[in-house]
XYZ file of C-alpha atoms in Angstrom:
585
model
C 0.000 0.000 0.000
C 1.505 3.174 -0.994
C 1.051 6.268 1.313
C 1.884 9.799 0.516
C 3.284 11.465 3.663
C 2.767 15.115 3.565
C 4.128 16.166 7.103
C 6.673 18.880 7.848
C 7.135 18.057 11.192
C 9.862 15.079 10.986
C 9.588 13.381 15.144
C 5.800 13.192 13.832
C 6.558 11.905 10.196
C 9.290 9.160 12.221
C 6.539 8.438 14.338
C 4.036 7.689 11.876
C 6.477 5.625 10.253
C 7.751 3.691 13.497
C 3.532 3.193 14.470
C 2.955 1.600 11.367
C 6.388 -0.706 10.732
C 4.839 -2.702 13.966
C 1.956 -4.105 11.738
C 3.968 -6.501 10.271
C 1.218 -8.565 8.004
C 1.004 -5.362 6.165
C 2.975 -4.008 3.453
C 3.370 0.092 3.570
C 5.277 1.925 1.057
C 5.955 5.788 2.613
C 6.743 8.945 0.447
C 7.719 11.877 2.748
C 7.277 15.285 1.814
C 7.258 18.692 3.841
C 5.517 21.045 1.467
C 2.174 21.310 0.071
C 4.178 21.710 -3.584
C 6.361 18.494 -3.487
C 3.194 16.808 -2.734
C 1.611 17.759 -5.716
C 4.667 16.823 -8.173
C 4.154 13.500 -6.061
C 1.117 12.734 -7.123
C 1.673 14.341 -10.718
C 4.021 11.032 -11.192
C 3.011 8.653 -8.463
C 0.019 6.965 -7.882
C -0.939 6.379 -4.067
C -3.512 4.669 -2.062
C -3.822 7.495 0.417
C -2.485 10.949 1.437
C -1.897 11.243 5.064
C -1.997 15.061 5.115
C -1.361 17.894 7.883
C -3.217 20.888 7.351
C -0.325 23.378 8.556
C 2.590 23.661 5.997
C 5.372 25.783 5.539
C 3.814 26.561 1.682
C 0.377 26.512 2.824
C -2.323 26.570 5.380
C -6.293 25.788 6.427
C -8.712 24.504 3.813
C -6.519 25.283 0.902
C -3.858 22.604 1.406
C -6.401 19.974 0.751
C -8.116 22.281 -1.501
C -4.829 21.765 -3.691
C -4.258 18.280 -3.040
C -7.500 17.177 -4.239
C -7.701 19.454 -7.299
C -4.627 17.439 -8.089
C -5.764 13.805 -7.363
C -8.857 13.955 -6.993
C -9.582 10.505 -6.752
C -6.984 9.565 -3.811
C -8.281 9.781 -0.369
C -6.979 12.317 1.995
C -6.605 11.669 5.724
C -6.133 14.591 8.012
C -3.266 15.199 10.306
C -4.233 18.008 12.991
C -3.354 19.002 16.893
C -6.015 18.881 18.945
C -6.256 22.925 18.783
C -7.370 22.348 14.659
C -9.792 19.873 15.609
C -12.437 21.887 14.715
C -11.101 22.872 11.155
C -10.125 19.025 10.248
C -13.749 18.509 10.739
C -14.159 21.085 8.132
C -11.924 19.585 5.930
C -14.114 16.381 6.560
C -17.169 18.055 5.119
C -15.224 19.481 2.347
C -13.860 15.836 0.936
C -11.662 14.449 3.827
C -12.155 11.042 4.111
C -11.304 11.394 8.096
C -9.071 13.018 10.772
C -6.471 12.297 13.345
C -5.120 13.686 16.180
C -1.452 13.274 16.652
C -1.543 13.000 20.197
C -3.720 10.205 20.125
C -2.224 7.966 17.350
C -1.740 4.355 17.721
C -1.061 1.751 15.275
C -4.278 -0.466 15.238
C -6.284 3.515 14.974
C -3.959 4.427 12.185
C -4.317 1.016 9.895
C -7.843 0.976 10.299
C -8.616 4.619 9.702
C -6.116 4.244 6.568
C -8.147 1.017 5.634
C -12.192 2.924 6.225
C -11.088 6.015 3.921
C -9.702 3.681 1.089
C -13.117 1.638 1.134
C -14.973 4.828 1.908
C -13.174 6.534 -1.014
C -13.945 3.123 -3.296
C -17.699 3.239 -2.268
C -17.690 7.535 -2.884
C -16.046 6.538 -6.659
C -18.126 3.854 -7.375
C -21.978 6.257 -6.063
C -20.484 8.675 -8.357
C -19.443 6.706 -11.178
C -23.302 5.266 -10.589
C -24.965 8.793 -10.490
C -22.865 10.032 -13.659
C -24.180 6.588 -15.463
C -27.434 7.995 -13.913
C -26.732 11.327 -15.232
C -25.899 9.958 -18.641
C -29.048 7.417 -18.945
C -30.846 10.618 -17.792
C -29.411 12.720 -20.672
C -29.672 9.586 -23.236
C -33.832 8.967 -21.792
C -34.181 13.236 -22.346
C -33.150 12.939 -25.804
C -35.209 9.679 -26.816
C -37.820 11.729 -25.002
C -37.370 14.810 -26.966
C -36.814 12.696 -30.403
C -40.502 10.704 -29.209
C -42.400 13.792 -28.911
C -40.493 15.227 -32.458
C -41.994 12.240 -34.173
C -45.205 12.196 -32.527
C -45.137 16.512 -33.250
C -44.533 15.726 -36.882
C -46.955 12.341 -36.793
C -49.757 15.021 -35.650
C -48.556 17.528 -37.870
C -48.054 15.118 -40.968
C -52.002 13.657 -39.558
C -53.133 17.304 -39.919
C -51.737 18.070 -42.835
C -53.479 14.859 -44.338
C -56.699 15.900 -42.857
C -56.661 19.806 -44.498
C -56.015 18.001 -47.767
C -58.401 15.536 -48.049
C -61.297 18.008 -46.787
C -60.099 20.052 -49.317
C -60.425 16.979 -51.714
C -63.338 16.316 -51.018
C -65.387 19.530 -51.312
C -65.066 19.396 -54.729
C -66.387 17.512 -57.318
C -65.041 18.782 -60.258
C -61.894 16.382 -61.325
C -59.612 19.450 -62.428
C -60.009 21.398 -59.103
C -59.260 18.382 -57.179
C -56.190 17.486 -58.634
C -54.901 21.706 -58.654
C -55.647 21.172 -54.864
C -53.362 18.253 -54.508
C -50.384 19.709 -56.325
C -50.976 23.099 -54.637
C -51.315 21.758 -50.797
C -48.265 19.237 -51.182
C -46.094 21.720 -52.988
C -46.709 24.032 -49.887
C -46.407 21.469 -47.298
C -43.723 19.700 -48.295
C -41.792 23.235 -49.458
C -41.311 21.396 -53.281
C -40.392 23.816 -55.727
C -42.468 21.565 -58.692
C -45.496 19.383 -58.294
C -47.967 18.321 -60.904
C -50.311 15.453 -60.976
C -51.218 13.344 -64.372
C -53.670 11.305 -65.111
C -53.537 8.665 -68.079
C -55.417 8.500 -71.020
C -58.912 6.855 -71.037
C -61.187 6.233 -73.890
C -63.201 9.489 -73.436
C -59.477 11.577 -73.139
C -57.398 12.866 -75.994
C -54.185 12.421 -74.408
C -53.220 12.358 -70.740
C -53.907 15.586 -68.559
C -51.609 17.006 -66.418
C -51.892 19.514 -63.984
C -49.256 21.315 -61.716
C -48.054 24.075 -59.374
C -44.524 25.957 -59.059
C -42.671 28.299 -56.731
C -41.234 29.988 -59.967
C -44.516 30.494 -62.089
C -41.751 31.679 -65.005
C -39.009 28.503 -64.320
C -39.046 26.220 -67.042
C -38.721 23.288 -64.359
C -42.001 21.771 -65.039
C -40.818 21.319 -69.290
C -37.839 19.340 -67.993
C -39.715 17.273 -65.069
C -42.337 16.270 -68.274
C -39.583 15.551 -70.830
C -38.511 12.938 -67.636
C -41.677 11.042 -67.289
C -42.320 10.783 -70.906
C -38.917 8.977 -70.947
C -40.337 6.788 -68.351
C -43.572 6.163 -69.180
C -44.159 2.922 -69.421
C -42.171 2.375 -66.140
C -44.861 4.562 -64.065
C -47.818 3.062 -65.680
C -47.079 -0.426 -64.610
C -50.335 -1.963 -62.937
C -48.328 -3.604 -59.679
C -49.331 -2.361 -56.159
C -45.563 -3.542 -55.318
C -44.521 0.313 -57.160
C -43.123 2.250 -54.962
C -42.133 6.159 -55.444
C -38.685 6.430 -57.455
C -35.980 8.663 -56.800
C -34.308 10.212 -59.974
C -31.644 11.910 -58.865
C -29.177 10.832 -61.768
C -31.649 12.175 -64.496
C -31.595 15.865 -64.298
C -29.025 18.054 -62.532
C -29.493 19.450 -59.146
C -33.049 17.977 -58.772
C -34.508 14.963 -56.888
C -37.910 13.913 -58.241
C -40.232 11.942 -56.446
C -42.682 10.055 -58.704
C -46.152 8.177 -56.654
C -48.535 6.436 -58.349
C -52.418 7.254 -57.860
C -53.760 3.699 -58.150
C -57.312 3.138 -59.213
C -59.834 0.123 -59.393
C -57.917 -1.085 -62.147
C -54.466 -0.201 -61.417
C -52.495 2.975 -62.128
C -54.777 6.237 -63.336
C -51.935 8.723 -63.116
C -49.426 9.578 -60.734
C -48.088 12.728 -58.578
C -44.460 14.232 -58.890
C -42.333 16.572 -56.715
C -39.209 18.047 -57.577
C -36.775 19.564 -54.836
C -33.111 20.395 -54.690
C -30.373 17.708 -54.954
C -29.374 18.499 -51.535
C -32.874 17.617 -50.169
C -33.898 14.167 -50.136
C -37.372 13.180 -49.457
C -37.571 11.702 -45.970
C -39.594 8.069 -45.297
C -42.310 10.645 -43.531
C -42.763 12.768 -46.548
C -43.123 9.705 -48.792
C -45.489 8.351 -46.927
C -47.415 11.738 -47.147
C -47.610 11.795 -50.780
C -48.780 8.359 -51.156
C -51.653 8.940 -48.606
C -52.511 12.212 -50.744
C -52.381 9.993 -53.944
C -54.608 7.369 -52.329
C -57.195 10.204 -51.210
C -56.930 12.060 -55.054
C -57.725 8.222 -56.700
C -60.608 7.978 -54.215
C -61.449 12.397 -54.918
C -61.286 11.414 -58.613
C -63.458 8.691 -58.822
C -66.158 10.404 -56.793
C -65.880 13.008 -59.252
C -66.136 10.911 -62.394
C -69.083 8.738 -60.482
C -70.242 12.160 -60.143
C -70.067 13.006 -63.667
C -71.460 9.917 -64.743
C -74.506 9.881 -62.675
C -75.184 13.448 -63.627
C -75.083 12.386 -67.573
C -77.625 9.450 -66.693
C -79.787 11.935 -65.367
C -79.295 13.972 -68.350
C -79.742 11.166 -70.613
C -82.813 10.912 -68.329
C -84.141 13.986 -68.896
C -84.051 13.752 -72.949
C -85.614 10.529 -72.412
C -88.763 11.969 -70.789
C -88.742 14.777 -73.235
C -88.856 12.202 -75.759
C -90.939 10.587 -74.768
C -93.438 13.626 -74.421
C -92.572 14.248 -77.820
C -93.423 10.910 -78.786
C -96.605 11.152 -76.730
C -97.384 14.547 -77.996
C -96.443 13.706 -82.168
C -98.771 10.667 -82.170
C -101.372 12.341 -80.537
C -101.239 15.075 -82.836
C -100.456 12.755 -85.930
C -103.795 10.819 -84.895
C -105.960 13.018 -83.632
C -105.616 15.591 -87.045
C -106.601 12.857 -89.662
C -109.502 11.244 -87.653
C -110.956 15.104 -86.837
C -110.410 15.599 -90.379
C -111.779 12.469 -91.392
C -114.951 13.794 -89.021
C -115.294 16.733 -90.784
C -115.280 15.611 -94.119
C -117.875 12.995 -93.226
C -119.943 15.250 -91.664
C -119.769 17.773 -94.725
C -120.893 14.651 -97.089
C -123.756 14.572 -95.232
C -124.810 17.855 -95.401
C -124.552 17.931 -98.743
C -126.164 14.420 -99.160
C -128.798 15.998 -97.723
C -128.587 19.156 -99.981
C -128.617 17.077 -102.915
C -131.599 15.289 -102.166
C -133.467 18.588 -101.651
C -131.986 19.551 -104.767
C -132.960 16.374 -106.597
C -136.571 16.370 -105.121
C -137.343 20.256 -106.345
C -136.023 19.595 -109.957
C -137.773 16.189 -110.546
C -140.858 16.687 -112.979
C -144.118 14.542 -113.359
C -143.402 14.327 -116.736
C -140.001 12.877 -116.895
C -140.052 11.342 -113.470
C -136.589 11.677 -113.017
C -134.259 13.739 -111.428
C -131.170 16.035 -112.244
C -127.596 15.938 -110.288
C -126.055 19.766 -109.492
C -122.740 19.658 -111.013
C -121.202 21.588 -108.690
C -122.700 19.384 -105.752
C -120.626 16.407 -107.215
C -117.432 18.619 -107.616
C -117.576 19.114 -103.480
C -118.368 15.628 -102.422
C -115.803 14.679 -104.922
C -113.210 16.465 -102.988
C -114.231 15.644 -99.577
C -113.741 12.395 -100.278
C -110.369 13.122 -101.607
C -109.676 14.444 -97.915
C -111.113 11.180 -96.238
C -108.681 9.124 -99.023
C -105.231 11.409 -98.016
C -106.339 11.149 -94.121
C -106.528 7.405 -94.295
C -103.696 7.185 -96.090
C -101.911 9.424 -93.536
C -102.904 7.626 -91.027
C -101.886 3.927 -92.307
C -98.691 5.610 -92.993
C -98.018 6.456 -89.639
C -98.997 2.941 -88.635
C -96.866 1.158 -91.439
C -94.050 3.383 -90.192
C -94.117 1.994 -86.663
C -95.067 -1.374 -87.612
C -92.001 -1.381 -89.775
C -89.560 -0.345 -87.038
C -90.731 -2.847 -84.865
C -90.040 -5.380 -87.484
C -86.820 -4.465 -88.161
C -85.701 -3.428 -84.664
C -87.183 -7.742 -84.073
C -85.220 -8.688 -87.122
C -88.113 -10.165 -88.681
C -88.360 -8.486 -91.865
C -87.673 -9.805 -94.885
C -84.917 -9.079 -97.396
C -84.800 -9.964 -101.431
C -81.767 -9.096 -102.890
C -81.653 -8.272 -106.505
C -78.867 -6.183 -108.905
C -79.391 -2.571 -109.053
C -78.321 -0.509 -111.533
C -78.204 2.994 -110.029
C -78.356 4.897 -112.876
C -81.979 3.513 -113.971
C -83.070 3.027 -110.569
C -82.299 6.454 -109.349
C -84.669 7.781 -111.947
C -87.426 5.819 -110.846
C -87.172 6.639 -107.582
C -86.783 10.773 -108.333
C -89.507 10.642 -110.959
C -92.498 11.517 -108.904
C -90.707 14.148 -107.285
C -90.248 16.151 -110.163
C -93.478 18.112 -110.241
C -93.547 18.522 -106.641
C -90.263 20.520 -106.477
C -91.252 22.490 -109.503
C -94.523 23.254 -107.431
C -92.874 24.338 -104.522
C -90.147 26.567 -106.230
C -87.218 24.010 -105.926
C -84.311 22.879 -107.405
C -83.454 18.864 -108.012
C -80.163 17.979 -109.551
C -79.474 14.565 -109.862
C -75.463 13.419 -110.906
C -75.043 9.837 -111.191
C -71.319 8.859 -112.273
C -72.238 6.701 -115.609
C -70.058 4.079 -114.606
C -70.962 2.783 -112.126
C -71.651 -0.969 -112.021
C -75.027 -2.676 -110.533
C -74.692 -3.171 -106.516
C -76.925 -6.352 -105.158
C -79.181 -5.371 -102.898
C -82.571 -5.228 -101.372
C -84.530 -2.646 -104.300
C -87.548 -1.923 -102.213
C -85.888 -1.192 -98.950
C -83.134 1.158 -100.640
C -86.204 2.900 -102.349
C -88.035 3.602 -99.295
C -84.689 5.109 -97.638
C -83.991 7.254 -101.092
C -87.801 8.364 -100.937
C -87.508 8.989 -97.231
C -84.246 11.084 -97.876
C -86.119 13.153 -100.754
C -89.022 13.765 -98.737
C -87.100 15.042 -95.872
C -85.070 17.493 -98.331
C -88.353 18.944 -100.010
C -89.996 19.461 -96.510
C -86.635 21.559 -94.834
C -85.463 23.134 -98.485
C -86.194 26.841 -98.665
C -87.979 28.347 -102.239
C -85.215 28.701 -104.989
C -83.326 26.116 -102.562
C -81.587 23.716 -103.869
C -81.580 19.604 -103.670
C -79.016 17.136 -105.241
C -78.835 14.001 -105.487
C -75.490 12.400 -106.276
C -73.330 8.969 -106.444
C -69.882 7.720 -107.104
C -67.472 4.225 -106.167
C -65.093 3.604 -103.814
C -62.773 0.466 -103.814
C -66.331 -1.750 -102.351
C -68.846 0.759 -101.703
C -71.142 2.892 -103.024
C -71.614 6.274 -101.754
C -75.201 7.946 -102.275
C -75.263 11.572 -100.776
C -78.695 13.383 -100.603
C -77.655 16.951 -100.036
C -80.334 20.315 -99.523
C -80.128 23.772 -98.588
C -81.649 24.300 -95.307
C -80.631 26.064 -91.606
C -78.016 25.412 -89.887
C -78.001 22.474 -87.305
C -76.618 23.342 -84.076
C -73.573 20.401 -83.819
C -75.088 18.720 -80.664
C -78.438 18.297 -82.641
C -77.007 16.217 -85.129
C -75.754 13.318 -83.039
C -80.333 12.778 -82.576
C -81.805 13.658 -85.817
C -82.021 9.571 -86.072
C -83.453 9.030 -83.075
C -86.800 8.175 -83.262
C -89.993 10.829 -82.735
C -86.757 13.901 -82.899
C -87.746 16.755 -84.337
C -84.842 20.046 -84.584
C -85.443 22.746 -81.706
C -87.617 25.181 -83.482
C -90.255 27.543 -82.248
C -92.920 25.990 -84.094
C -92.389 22.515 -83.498
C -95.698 21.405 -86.222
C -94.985 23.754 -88.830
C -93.190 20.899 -91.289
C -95.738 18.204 -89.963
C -94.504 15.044 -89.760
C -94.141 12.064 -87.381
C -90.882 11.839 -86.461
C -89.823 8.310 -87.545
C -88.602 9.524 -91.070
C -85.066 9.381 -89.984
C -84.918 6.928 -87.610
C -86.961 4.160 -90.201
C -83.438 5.268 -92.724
C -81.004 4.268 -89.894
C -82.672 0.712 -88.886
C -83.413 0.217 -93.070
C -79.474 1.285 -93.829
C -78.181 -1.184 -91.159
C -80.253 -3.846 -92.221
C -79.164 -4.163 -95.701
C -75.673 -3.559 -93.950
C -75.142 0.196 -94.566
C -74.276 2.824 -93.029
C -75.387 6.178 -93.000
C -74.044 9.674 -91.914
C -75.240 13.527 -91.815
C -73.343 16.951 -91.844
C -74.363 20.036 -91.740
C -72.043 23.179 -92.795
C -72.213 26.737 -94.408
C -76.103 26.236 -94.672
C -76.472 22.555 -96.323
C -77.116 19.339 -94.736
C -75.937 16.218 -96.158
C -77.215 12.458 -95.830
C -74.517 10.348 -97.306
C -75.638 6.370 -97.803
C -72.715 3.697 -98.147
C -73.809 0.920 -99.216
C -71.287 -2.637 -99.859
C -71.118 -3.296 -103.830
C -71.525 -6.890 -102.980
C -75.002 -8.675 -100.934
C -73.689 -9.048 -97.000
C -75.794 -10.995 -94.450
C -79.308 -9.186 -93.187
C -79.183 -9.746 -89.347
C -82.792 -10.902 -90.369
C -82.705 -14.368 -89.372
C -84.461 -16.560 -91.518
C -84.244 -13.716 -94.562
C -85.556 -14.572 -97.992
C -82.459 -14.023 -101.073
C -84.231 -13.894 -104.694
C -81.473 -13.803 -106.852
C -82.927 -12.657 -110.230
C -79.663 -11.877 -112.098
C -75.750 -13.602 -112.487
């Protein structure tokens, strides 16, 4: 055991020495010193058990000696050496770090070992509390900061929760697709401090191409040309259908940019997908990642609100023109009906009034001579053309029957179908011949130009009639006076193209898509004046698709135009059985 000595008082320092050379089981190694400063070069070089130390020094005196001593070893016990006049200031020293005292005029060896032997133990016990409270102190520290990094994550958990929550109200105000998405791009952009976001959605069959929308810091940085010159080099990689996708990080594409690419996944698989550009310097952290994919997941679920939305609101349109057809239809045959059989009425009526008047007639000019009686001219003239009005009211009338009659048979695919050649030229002429005087009647003009070469098409005569006639009608009914209506045909590789053309008003473009449909009749503010039933047009369509046609109308600088295409060669009636009279090679 190696003791440091520090006494300047040598009978005392002997004496210490003699007391504890009697102990002879234990081993003591002594270093004397006088002074306070050898002391502390001691212990600069030499490590000792214990410092046996006297307060009163040539170099120094009082609380500081130890002061000095234990700035310099701190970790080496110190037991104090005092007379019994500084007993009072060695218990000071006691309360200041001494590990005990001793009175010199009471020393004796077994005191001496023992109180050498309490303030090493007492000294190992102090080291090893305070090595325990600085672990203490340093778990302490170490629990503060896992504390402090807890509540960051839960701060930014509630913030990033927040965040989500402001967005997808936001989201879901709206039902209009383009506002939602210019929310998206806008909210992450701010939240997430991006300097680019946009959001795209893929094509779909009612899209041109795929529509993009986005948001930037710098309205007037071309950043958002290069970030879409990126994902059209990628394409195909971002619309893979996989729910394993996960956002991409392009650093290595463009310079001093990271791009962030998420997916918005629909029903289906991938509708579009959102991307965020920041500086190189910036990576996106797990947090924000997981941000933008919960704002993708709300904008798929926004978006197909929206289009649900959009959807249901176009049934109800559809709807709506249903019902209004279906007045139409309501109204039209109850006009169509009721005018022939009231004028049917009348004209009966009138025949018997002047029944009646002939008889009275016939009675006063009968002689007794003669006994026979005379019929007024003029009386037979009138009755003549009453009954002309009953003959053009029943005929009206059993047209409008035969009309619906005949697009129920077709629509059933029950009518029948005899093909035979046609030779357009001739046939055309036919058809056009009884129209002649009418449009010279009405003030008209009929051109007809039929390319002579044309060769004979086989095909159902009577059906293709009824569509020309149909077509003809239609133009003399809408064509102004001095208007004019042509008639004209030519080949194509294996079809024939018939076009029916007439001056008339122009068709609003949305009106055109329904001038087949059945009962229609063009927005005008006299919805009678042309008369008619409405099932004109629509009888063409079902008659052209049945002898497997097609047919097609336009309507520019103040003509409309019915073009009929018709196959050169016979193709299968979706009348099933059909009859085929083949009459020619």
């Amino acid at each position: 055991m190696k003791i440091l000595l520090v006494e300047d008082n040598l009978a005392d320092a002997e004496f210490l020495q003699e007391i504890l050379s009697e102990f002879g089981d234990e081993q003591f190694i002594f270093a004397h010193v006088w002074r306070v400063s050898e002391a502390l070069k001691q212990l600069a070089k030499t490590e000792f058990d214990v410092v046996l130390l006297d307060l009163s020094l040539p170099d120094s005196w009082g609380l500081e000696t130890l002061m000095q001593v234990q700035t310099q070893a701190p970790t080496i016990p110190v037991v104090i050496l005092t007379g019994s006049q500084d007993e009072e200031q060695a218990i000071e020293a006691v309360r200041k770090g001494a590990q005990d005292y001793l009175l010199k005029g009471q020393l004796v060896g077994a005191l001496l070992v023992r109180a050498i032997h309490h303030a090493i133990e007492r000294n190992h016990t102090l080291e090893a509390l305070r090595r325990s409270e600085e672990r203490f102190q340093t778990l302490a520290a170490e629990l503060d900061l896992q504390v402090q990094e807890r509540t960051r994550q839960l701060q930014r958990a509630l913030e990033k929760e927040a965040m989500l929550n402001r967005i997808t109200e936001k989201l879901r105000d709206s039902l209009d697709e383009r506002q939602i998405l210019q929310t998206a791009v806008r909210e992450l952009a701010v939240a997430l401090e991006s300097d680019y976001c946009n959001a795209t959605l893929y094509p779909t069959s009612s899209q041109a191409g795929a529509m993009c929308y986005e948001y930037a810091q710098d309205r007037e940085s071309d950043l958002g040309e290069t970030i879409r010159q990126v994902l059209e080099i990628y394409g195909p990689l971002l619309h893979q259908d996989c729910v394993q996708f996960c956002p991409l990080f392009l650093d290595e594409l463009t310079e001093g940019m990271t791009i962030l690419v998420t997916p918005i996944f629909g029903e289906r698989g991938a509708i579009g997908n959102l991307c965020l550009c920041k500086p190189a310097q910036d990576r996106f952290s797990l947090t924000e990642i997981a941000l933008v994919e919960q704002v993708a997941s709300q904008c798929a679920i926004a978006v197909r609100q929206a289009r649900l939305y959009q959807a249901s609101l176009a049934q109800v349109q559809e709807l709506e023109r249903l019902n209004r057809l279906k007045d139409d239809f309501l109204s039209t045959v109850s006009h169509e009906l009721r005018t022939p059989i009231a004028n049917i009425k009348m004209a009966v009526q009138i025949l018997e009034m002047v029944e009646q008047k002939r008889e009275q007639e016939s009675s006063a000019l009968t002689t007794p001579l003669e006994g026979r009686e005379s019929k007024p001219p003029h009386s037979l003239d009138r009755a003549e053309g009453y009954i002309k009005i009953l003959r053009e009211e029943c005929d009206r009338e059993i047209r409008l029957i035969d009309s619906i009659l005949e697009l129920q048979r077709l629509e059933a695919g029950i009518e029948p179908v005899s093909v035979t050649p046609v030779v357009i030229q001739e046939w055309v002429g036919n058809v056009v011949a009884p129209f002649i005087q009418k449009v010279k009647k009405t003030q008209q003009i009929l051109d007809v130009d039929i390319d002579p070469g044309l060769p004979p098409i086989l095909c159902d005569s009577d059906i293709l009639q009824r569509i020309l006639t149909e077509l003809l009608e239609n133009a003399c009914k809408y064509t102004p006076a001095q208007g004019r209506i042509t008639i004209t045909a030519h080949c194509d590789c294996a079809r024939l193209h018939l076009q029916v053309s007439n001056s008339s008003l122009e068709i609003p473009p949305g009106e055109l898509t329904h001038v087949f449909d059945k009962f229609y009749r063009v927005p005008s503010s006299d919805p009678w004046k042309h008369g008619g039933t409405g099932l004109g047009l629509a009888l063409v369509r079902k008659q052209t698709e049945y002898i497997g046609g097609q047919i097609k109308v336009t309507n520019a600088f103040g003509e409309t135009c019915f073009t009929l295409e018709l196959p050169l060669s016979p193709m299968q009636s979706v009348s099933e059985p059909c009859e085929r009279v083949n009459t020619g090679s």
